[in-house]
CSV table of C-alpha atoms in Angstrom, one decimal:
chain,number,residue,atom,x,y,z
A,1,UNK,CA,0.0,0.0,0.0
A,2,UNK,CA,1.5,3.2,-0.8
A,3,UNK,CA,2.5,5.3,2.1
A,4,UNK,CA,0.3,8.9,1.5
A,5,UNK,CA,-1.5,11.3,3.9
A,6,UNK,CA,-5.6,11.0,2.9
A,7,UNK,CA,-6.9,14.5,3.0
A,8,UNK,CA,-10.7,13.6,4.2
A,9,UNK,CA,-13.8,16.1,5.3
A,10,UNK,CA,-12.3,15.6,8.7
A,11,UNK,CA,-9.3,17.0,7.5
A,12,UNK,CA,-10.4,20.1,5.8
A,13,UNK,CA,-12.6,20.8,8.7
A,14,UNK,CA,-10.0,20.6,11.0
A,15,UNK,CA,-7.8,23.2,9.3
A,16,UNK,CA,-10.4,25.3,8.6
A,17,UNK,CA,-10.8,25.2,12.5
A,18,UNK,CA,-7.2,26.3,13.2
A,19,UNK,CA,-7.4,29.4,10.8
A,20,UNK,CA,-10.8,30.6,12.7
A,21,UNK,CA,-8.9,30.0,16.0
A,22,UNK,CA,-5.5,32.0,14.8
A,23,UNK,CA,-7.4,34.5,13.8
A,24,UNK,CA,-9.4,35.0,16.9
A,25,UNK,CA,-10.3,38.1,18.3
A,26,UNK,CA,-9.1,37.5,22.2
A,27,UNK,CA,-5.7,36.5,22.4
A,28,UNK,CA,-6.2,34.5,25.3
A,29,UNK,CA,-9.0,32.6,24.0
A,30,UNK,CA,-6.7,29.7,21.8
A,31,UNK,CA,-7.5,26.6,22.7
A,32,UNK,CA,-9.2,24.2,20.1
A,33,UNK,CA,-11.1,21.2,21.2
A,34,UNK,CA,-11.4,17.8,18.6
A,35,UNK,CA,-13.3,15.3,20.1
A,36,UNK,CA,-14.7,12.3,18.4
A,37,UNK,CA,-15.3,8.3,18.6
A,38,UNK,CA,-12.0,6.3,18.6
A,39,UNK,CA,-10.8,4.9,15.1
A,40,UNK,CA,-12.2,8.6,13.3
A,41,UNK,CA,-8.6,9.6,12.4
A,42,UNK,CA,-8.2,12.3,15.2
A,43,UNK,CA,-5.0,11.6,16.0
A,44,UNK,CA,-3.3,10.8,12.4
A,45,UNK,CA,-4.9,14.5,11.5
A,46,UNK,CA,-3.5,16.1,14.3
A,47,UNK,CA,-0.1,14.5,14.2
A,48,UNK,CA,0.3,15.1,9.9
A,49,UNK,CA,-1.0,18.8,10.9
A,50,UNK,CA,1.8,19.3,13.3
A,51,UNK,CA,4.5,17.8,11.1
A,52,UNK,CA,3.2,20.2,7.9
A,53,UNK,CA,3.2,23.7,10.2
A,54,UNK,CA,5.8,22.9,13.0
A,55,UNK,CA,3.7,22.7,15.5
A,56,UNK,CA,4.4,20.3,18.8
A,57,UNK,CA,2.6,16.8,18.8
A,58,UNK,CA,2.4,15.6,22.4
A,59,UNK,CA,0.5,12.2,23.8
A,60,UNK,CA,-1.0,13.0,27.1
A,61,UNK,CA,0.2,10.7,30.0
A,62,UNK,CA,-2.0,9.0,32.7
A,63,UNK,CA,0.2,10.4,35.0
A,64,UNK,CA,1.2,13.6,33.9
A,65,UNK,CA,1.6,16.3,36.2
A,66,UNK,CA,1.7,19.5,35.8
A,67,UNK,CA,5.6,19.7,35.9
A,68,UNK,CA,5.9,16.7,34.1
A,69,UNK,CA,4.0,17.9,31.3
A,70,UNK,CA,6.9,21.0,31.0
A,71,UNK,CA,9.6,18.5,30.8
A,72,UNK,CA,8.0,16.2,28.4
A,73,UNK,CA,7.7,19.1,25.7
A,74,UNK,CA,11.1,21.0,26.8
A,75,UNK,CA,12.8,17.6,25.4
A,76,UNK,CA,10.2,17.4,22.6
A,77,UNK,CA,11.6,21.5,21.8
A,78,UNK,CA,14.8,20.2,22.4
A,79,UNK,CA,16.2,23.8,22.8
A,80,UNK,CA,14.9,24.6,26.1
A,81,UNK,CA,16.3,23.3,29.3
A,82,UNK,CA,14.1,20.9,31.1
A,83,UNK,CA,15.9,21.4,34.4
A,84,UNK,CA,15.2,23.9,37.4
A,85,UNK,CA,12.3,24.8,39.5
A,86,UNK,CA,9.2,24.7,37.9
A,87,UNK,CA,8.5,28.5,36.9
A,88,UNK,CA,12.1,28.6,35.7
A,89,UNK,CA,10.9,26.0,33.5
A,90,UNK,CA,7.4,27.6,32.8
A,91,UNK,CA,9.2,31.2,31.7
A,92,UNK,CA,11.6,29.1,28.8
A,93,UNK,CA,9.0,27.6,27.6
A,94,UNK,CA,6.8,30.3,27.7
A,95,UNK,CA,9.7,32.6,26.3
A,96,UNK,CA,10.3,30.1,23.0
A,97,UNK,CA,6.8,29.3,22.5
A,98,UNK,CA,5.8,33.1,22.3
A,99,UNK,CA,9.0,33.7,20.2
A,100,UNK,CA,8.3,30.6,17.6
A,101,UNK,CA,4.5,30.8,17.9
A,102,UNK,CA,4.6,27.2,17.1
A,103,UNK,CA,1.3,25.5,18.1
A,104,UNK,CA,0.6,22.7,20.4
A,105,UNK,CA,-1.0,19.5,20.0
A,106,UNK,CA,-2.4,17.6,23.2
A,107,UNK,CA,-3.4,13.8,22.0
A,108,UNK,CA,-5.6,12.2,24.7
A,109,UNK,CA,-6.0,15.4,26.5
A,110,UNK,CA,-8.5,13.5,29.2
A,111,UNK,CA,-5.2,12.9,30.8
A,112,UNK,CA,-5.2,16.4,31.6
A,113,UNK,CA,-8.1,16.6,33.8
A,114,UNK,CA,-6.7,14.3,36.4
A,115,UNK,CA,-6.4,15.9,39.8
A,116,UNK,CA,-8.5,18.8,39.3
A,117,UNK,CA,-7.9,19.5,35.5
A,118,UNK,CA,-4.2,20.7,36.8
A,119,UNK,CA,-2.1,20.2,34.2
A,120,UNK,CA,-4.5,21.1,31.5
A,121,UNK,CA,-4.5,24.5,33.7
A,122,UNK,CA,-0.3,24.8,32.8
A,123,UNK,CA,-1.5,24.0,29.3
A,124,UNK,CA,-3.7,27.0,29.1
A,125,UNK,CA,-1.4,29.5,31.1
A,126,UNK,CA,1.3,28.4,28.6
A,127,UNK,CA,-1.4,29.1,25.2
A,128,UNK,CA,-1.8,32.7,27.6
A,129,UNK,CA,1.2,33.4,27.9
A,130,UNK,CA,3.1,32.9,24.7
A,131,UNK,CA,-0.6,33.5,23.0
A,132,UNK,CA,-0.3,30.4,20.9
A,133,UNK,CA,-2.7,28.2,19.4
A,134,UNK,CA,-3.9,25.0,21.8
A,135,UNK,CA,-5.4,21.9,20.0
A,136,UNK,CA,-6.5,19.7,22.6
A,137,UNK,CA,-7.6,16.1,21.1
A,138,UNK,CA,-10.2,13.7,22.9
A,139,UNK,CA,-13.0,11.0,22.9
A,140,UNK,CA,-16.4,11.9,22.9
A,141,UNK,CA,-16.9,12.3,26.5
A,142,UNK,CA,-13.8,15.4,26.5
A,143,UNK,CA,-16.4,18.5,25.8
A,144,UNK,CA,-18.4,18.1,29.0
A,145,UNK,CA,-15.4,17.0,31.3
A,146,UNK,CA,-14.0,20.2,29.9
A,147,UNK,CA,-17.1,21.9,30.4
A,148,UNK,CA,-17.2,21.7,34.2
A,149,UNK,CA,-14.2,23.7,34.1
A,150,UNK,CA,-15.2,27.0,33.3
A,151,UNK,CA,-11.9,28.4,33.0
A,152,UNK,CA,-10.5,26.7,30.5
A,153,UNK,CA,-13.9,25.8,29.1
A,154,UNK,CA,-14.2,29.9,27.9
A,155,UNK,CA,-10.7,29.6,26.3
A,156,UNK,CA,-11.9,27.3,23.4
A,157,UNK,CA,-12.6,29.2,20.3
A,158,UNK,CA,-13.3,26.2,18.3
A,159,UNK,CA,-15.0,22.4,18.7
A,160,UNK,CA,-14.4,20.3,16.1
A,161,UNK,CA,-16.5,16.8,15.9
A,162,UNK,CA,-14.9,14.5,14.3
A,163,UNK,CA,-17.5,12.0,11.8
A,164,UNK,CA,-16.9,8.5,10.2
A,165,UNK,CA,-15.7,9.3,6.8
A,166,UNK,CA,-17.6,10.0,3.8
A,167,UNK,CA,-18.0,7.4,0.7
A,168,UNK,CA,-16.2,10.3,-1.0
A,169,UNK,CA,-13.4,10.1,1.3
A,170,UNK,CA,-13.4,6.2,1.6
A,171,UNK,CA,-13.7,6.1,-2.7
A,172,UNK,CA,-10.1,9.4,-2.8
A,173,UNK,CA,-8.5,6.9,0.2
A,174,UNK,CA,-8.9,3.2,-2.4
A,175,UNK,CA,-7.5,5.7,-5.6
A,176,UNK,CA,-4.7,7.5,-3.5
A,177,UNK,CA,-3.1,4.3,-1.4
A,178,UNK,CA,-4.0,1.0,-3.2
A,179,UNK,CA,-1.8,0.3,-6.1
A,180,UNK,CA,-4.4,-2.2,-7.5
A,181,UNK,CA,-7.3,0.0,-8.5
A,182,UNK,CA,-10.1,-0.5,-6.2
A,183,UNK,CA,-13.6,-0.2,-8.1
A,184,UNK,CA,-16.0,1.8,-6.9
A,185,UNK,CA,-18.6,-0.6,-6.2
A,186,UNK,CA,-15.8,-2.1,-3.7
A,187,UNK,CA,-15.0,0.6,-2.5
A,188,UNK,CA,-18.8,1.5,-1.3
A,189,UNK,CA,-18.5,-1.9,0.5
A,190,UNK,CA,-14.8,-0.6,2.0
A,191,UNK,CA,-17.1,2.2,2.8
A,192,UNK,CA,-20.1,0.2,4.7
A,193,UNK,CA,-17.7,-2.2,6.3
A,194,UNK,CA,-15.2,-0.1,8.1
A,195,UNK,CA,-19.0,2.5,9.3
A,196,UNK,CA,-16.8,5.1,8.0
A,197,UNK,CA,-13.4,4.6,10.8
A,198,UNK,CA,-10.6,5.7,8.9
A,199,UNK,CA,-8.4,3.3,10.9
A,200,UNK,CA,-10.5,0.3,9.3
A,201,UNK,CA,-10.6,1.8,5.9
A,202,UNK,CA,-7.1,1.6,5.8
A,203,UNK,CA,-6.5,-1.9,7.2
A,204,UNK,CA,-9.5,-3.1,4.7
A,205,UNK,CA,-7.7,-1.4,1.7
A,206,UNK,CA,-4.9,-3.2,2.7
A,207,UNK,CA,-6.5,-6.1,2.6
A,208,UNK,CA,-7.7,-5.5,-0.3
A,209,UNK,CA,-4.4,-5.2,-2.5
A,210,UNK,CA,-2.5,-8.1,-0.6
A,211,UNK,CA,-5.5,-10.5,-2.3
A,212,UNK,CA,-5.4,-8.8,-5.2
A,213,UNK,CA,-1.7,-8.8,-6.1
A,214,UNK,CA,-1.7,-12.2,-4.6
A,215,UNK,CA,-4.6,-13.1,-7.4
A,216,UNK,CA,-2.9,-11.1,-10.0
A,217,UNK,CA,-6.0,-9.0,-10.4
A,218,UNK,CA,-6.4,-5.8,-12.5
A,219,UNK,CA,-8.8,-4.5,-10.9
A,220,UNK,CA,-10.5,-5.3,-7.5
A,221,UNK,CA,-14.0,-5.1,-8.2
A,222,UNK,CA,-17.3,-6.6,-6.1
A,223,UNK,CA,-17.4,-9.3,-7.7
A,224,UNK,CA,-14.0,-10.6,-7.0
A,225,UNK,CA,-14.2,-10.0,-3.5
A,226,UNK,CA,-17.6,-11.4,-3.3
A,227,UNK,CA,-18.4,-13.2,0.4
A,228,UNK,CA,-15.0,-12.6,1.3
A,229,UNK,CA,-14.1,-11.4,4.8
A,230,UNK,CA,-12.1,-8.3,4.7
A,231,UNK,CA,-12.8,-7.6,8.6
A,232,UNK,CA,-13.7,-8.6,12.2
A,233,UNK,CA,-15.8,-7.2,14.5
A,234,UNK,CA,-14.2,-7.5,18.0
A,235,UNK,CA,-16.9,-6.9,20.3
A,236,UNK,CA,-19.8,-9.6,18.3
A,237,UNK,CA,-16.7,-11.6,17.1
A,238,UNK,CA,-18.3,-12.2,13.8
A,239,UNK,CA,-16.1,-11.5,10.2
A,240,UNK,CA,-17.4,-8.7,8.3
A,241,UNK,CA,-18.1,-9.9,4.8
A,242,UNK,CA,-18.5,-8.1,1.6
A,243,UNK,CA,-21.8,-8.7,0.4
A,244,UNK,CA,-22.5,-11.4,-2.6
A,245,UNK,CA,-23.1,-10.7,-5.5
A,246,UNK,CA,-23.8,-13.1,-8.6
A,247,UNK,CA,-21.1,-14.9,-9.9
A,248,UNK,CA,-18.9,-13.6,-7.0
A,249,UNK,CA,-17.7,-16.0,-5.1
C-alpha cells in the first residue's frame, strides 16, 4: 500500500478550524477542542497537521503532572532546558513558545483533567502566555469533562466533531493508497464495512491489495471480492463480509 496522507472532510474541517482560532479576536482565547469516537482519524490529522506547520505533537500521559508535562515538551523543543524549579521552567517555555509561535498538539488530553484538570490548567497559562494556538484532542466524552471547568472551558474558540468518513473520502483513500485499482462498487463496501473509521478503511484497503496482487488482479472489483471477509468485528466476534453478489464467489 503506498504510504500517503488521505486529505478527508475531517481534515479540511479541521484546518479550517485552526485558521478561525488563529485568527481569533481575544488572544487568550486559543484553545481548540477535537473530540470524536475512537478509530475517526483524530490523532493521524493532528499529528500530519503538526508535522506540515511545525507545531508540537504531544501524547497526554495517565500520570502527567503539571511539571511533568513542561519537561516532556522542553525535550520534545529540544532547545529549552528541562531542568530547574518549575516556573524557571514555565518562563523558557513560555519565552520560546511566544518567540516561535509554534502551536501545540495535546493527543488524549483526558489525561489532563486528572487531579482537578491541573495540568490542563499549565497547558492553558502556557497558550496565555506565549498566545499560541492550543489543539487539545479527545474522545467523545472530552467537551463536557472540559465543560465543568469554566476556566479553561471559555478559552476554546473552536470544537471540532470528528464523523466516520464520507464514501467520497473512503472512494479518494482506495484511488490515492492502493496500487491495484479499487472499483467503486468495492470501495462502497470498503465504505459500509469499516462504518466510516478511517483506521478500518485503511487496514481493509490493505487487505484488499494483498488479495489482489496475490490473485494477479487488474482491478478489484465486487465481484472478485464477493463473500469474502475483509474484517472482524471484535466486540460480536463475527467477520465482516463483503456482500455477494452473482457470480462472485
Amino acid at each position: 500500500m503506498r504510504k500517503a496522507f488521505v486529505k478527508t472532510e475531517n481534515y479540511g474541517r479541521f484546518v479550517a478550524s485552526v485558521r478561525q482560532v488563529e485568527q481569533r479576536g481575544a488572544a487568550e482565547a486559543g484553545l481548540m477542542l477535537v473530540h470524536g469516537l475512537p478509530g475517526l482519524g483524530k490523532s493521524h490529522v493532528a499529528d500530519r497537521w503538526a508535522v506540515e506547520t511545525g507545531a508540537v505533537y504531544l501524547r497526554a500521559k495517565v500520570d502527567w503532572t503539571p511539571r511533568y508535562f513542561m519537561r516532556d515538551l522542553a525535550h520534545e523543543l529540544r532547545t529549552v532546558d528541562p531542568t530547574g524549579t518549575s516556573q524557571q521552567l514555565f518562563t523558557r517555555l513560555s519565552e520560546h513558545l511566544a518567540r516561535t509561535q509554534q502551536a501545540l498538539v495535546i493527543d488524549e488530553a483526558e489525561f489532563t483533567l486528572a487531579q482537578g484538570a491541573k495540568t490542563l490548567e499549565k497547558i492553558r497559562d502556557l497558550s496565555d502566555f506565549a498566545e499560541v494556538v492550543v489543539v487539545l484532542i479527545g474522545m467523545e466524552r472530552i467537551q463536557k469533562m472540559i465543560a465543568k471547568h469554566g476556566q479553561i472551558h471559555s478559552r476554546i474558540a473552536q470544537a471540532v466533531e470528528f464523523t466516520p468518513v464520507t464514501l467520497d473520502d473512503v472512494r479518494f483513500a482506495c484511488s490515492v493508497l492502493s496500487e491495484v485499482p479499487i472499483a467503486d462498487d468495492l470501495a462502497g463496501e470498503v465504505h459500509r464495512l469499516s462504518n466510516g473509521r478511517m483506521r478500518e478503511v485503511l487496514n481493509i484497503i490493505s487487505t484488499v491489495e494483498r488479495v489482489a496482487i496475490a490473485n494477479s488482479m487488474a482491478t478489484a472489483n465486487l465481484e472478485a471480492f464477493s463473500g469474502m471477509a475483509l474484517s472482524f468485528d471484535w466486540q460480536s466476534r463475527k467477520q465482516k463480509v463483503v456482500r455477494a453478489v452473482n457470480g462472485g464467489k
